[in-house]
Amino acid sequence: MAVEPVVYGASERPPRGDYSRAGADYTCPQDYASYTPADHATYRRLYERQAALLPGRACDAFIAALPSLGVKDRIPHFDEINQRLYQATRWEIVTVPGLIPEVPFFSLLANRKFPVTDWIRKPEEFDYIVEPDVFHDLFGHVPLLFDPVFADHMQAYGKGGLKAHGLGACELLSRLYWYTVEFGLIRQKDGFRAYGAGILSSPGELQHAIDSPHRIVFDLKRVMRTRYKIDSYQQTYFVIDSFQELFDKTAPDFTPVYARVKTLDELSAAPAAA
Ligand code: HBI
Ligand code: FE
């Protein structure tokens, strides 16, 4: 059964990835044979460049977990990673052809399955790509799934997403994902560090996020009111003190939070003019 492709936002770009391979839950086998030597070289080069930028910019938990991805000189077999990941936090990565609709996405997270796109960007997209490719998903998202508290938060987010869908609150909830899982900062004793996958997988934003003065202490309602852009560096970053704080502040039922936020004005992604 062919499923409908999905693209980020209301973009006119054609969907990336072959959705005819996907089942009803949008998952498909990792098409390992399709990788060319150039694809493996792209992954190796992306990994080398990004890993060199992590000290002083990525959070300690990410740096400690990164080696769990295994090989860095080629695109890993997802099964290789799953053996370690399942042992660590009972998560597993599943293959998807690209972005998938919110309900299938939330359903996978709610079952401790993280969807990883299996195609990789072209060499000419080395510095920037809008859609998540295998490097963004593997390098950016998977290491923190080895952290027990963050792993539990991700499952809770998926369960919350299924509820949000029923309440028509997916846009509000997607802002929580955006300003934490994708672009979140954490305060460590030695300074602010990135834990968001969108920052950790981007060479330019990793520096920009650490240098940016526009940091706001994590506040759930403020996050849900703040719009975001998908194709430029963030202009506002939200800061947590620990993954436990993120888990605790997002554990309660969001129904009253959505009701309150819907009565308040949305906030621009750009920080209020000083
Ligand atoms: N699909 N494959 C994939 N990966 C994502 O990170 C993703 C998605 N679909 C929707 C989505 N993220 C966001 O809109 C979430 O906030 C729901
Ligand atoms: Fe992502």
PDB file of C-alpha atoms in Angstrom, residues 2-100:
ATOM      1  CA  ALA A   2       1.678   3.171  -1.155  1.00  0.00           C
ATOM      2  CA  VAL A   3       1.566   5.936   1.437  1.00  0.00           C
ATOM      3  CA  GLU A   4       1.477   9.656   0.766  1.00  0.00           C
ATOM      4  CA  PRO A   5       4.851  11.454   0.923  1.00  0.00           C
ATOM      5  CA  VAL A   6       5.273  14.358   3.327  1.00  0.00           C
ATOM      6  CA  VAL A   7       7.278  17.561   2.917  1.00  0.00           C
ATOM      7  CA  TYR A   8       8.319  20.096   5.544  1.00  0.00           C
ATOM      8  CA  GLY A   9       5.918  22.974   5.808  1.00  0.00           C
ATOM      9  CA  ALA A  10       4.029  24.171   2.769  1.00  0.00           C
ATOM     10  CA  SER A  11       7.084  23.765   0.595  1.00  0.00           C
ATOM     11  CA  GLU A  12       6.914  23.406  -3.170  1.00  0.00           C
ATOM     12  CA  ARG A  13       9.994  21.187  -3.037  1.00  0.00           C
ATOM     13  CA  PRO A  14       9.238  17.623  -4.178  1.00  0.00           C
ATOM     14  CA  PRO A  15       9.348  15.037  -1.389  1.00  0.00           C
ATOM     15  CA  ARG A  16      12.764  13.441  -0.887  1.00  0.00           C
ATOM     16  CA  GLY A  17      12.799   9.671  -0.610  1.00  0.00           C
ATOM     17  CA  ASP A  18      10.875   6.811  -2.188  1.00  0.00           C
ATOM     18  CA  TYR A  19       7.633   6.436  -0.238  1.00  0.00           C
ATOM     19  CA  SER A  20       6.485   3.497  -2.363  1.00  0.00           C
ATOM     20  CA  ARG A  21       8.783   1.363  -0.163  1.00  0.00           C
ATOM     21  CA  ALA A  22       6.903   2.242   3.018  1.00  0.00           C
ATOM     22  CA  GLY A  23       4.238   0.201   4.762  1.00  0.00           C
ATOM     23  CA  ALA A  24       1.092   1.538   6.407  1.00  0.00           C
ATOM     24  CA  ASP A  25       3.147   2.679   9.426  1.00  0.00           C
ATOM     25  CA  TYR A  26       5.538   4.472   7.028  1.00  0.00           C
ATOM     26  CA  THR A  27       8.450   2.213   7.924  1.00  0.00           C
ATOM     27  CA  CYS A  28      10.548   0.403   5.306  1.00  0.00           C
ATOM     28  CA  PRO A  29      13.747  -1.674   5.216  1.00  0.00           C
ATOM     29  CA  GLN A  30      17.044   0.290   5.186  1.00  0.00           C
ATOM     30  CA  ASP A  31      18.024   0.257   1.524  1.00  0.00           C
ATOM     31  CA  TYR A  32      21.686  -0.369   2.293  1.00  0.00           C
ATOM     32  CA  ALA A  33      22.524  -1.604  -1.208  1.00  0.00           C
ATOM     33  CA  SER A  34      21.475   1.764  -2.653  1.00  0.00           C
ATOM     34  CA  TYR A  35      24.328   3.626  -0.944  1.00  0.00           C
ATOM     35  CA  THR A  36      27.111   4.565  -3.329  1.00  0.00           C
ATOM     36  CA  PRO A  37      30.773   5.035  -2.337  1.00  0.00           C
ATOM     37  CA  ALA A  38      30.055   8.772  -2.624  1.00  0.00           C
ATOM     38  CA  ASP A  39      27.189   8.399  -0.116  1.00  0.00           C
ATOM     39  CA  HIS A  40      29.456   6.664   2.375  1.00  0.00           C
ATOM     40  CA  ALA A  41      32.117   9.337   1.807  1.00  0.00           C
ATOM     41  CA  THR A  42      29.520  12.072   2.454  1.00  0.00           C
ATOM     42  CA  TYR A  43      28.564  10.442   5.750  1.00  0.00           C
ATOM     43  CA  ARG A  44      32.240  10.054   6.766  1.00  0.00           C
ATOM     44  CA  ARG A  45      32.999  13.691   5.922  1.00  0.00           C
ATOM     45  CA  LEU A  46      29.905  14.983   7.728  1.00  0.00           C
ATOM     46  CA  TYR A  47      30.731  12.889  10.791  1.00  0.00           C
ATOM     47  CA  GLU A  48      34.392  13.976  10.870  1.00  0.00           C
ATOM     48  CA  ARG A  49      33.552  17.675  10.518  1.00  0.00           C
ATOM     49  CA  GLN A  50      30.769  17.622  13.099  1.00  0.00           C
ATOM     50  CA  ALA A  51      32.588  15.480  15.692  1.00  0.00           C
ATOM     51  CA  ALA A  52      35.513  17.924  15.656  1.00  0.00           C
ATOM     52  CA  LEU A  53      33.159  20.799  16.559  1.00  0.00           C
ATOM     53  CA  LEU A  54      31.508  19.117  19.563  1.00  0.00           C
ATOM     54  CA  PRO A  55      33.935  19.857  22.435  1.00  0.00           C
ATOM     55  CA  GLY A  56      32.733  22.954  24.311  1.00  0.00           C
ATOM     56  CA  ARG A  57      29.520  23.086  22.271  1.00  0.00           C
ATOM     57  CA  ALA A  58      27.669  19.752  22.643  1.00  0.00           C
ATOM     58  CA  CYS A  59      26.319  18.577  25.989  1.00  0.00           C
ATOM     59  CA  ASP A  60      28.262  15.951  27.933  1.00  0.00           C
ATOM     60  CA  ALA A  61      25.548  13.286  27.526  1.00  0.00           C
ATOM     61  CA  PHE A  62      25.697  13.615  23.735  1.00  0.00           C
ATOM     62  CA  ILE A  63      29.489  13.439  23.574  1.00  0.00           C
ATOM     63  CA  ALA A  64      29.477  10.382  25.867  1.00  0.00           C
ATOM     64  CA  ALA A  65      26.845   8.571  23.763  1.00  0.00           C
ATOM     65  CA  LEU A  66      28.096   9.427  20.261  1.00  0.00           C
ATOM     66  CA  PRO A  67      30.488   6.440  20.021  1.00  0.00           C
ATOM     67  CA  SER A  68      27.405   4.196  20.408  1.00  0.00           C
ATOM     68  CA  LEU A  69      26.617   4.983  16.753  1.00  0.00           C
ATOM     69  CA  GLY A  70      29.539   2.702  15.896  1.00  0.00           C
ATOM     70  CA  VAL A  71      31.219   3.061  12.494  1.00  0.00           C
ATOM     71  CA  LYS A  72      31.978   6.584  11.298  1.00  0.00           C
ATOM     72  CA  ASP A  73      33.695   5.906   7.984  1.00  0.00           C
ATOM     73  CA  ARG A  74      30.496   4.684   6.328  1.00  0.00           C
ATOM     74  CA  ILE A  75      26.746   4.804   6.827  1.00  0.00           C
ATOM     75  CA  PRO A  76      26.004   2.279   9.591  1.00  0.00           C
ATOM     76  CA  HIS A  77      23.590  -0.605   9.288  1.00  0.00           C
ATOM     77  CA  PHE A  78      20.700   0.435  11.536  1.00  0.00           C
ATOM     78  CA  ASP A  79      20.585  -3.122  12.913  1.00  0.00           C
ATOM     79  CA  GLU A  80      24.156  -2.670  14.214  1.00  0.00           C
ATOM     80  CA  ILE A  81      23.033   0.337  16.261  1.00  0.00           C
ATOM     81  CA  ASN A  82      19.805  -1.321  17.408  1.00  0.00           C
ATOM     82  CA  GLN A  83      21.634  -4.084  19.214  1.00  0.00           C
ATOM     83  CA  ARG A  84      23.284  -1.485  21.453  1.00  0.00           C
ATOM     84  CA  LEU A  85      20.331   0.896  21.648  1.00  0.00           C
ATOM     85  CA  TYR A  86      17.778  -1.702  22.680  1.00  0.00           C
ATOM     86  CA  GLN A  87      20.127  -2.947  25.378  1.00  0.00           C
ATOM     87  CA  ALA A  88      20.625   0.601  26.687  1.00  0.00           C
ATOM     88  CA  THR A  89      17.085   2.013  26.799  1.00  0.00           C
ATOM     89  CA  ARG A  90      14.789  -0.457  24.961  1.00  0.00           C
ATOM     90  CA  TRP A  91      14.544   1.980  22.010  1.00  0.00           C
ATOM     91  CA  GLU A  92      15.067   0.945  18.438  1.00  0.00           C
ATOM     92  CA  ILE A  93      15.493   2.931  15.260  1.00  0.00           C
ATOM     93  CA  VAL A  94      13.216   2.098  12.346  1.00  0.00           C
ATOM     94  CA  THR A  95      13.745   3.171   8.745  1.00  0.00           C
ATOM     95  CA  VAL A  96      11.461   5.664   7.002  1.00  0.00           C
ATOM     96  CA  PRO A  97      11.733   7.152   3.493  1.00  0.00           C
ATOM     97  CA  GLY A  98      11.706  10.706   4.864  1.00  0.00           C
ATOM     98  CA  LEU A  99       9.375  12.993   6.799  1.00  0.00           C
ATOM     99  CA  ILE A 100       6.183  11.217   7.820  1.00  0.00           C
TER     100      ILE A 100
END
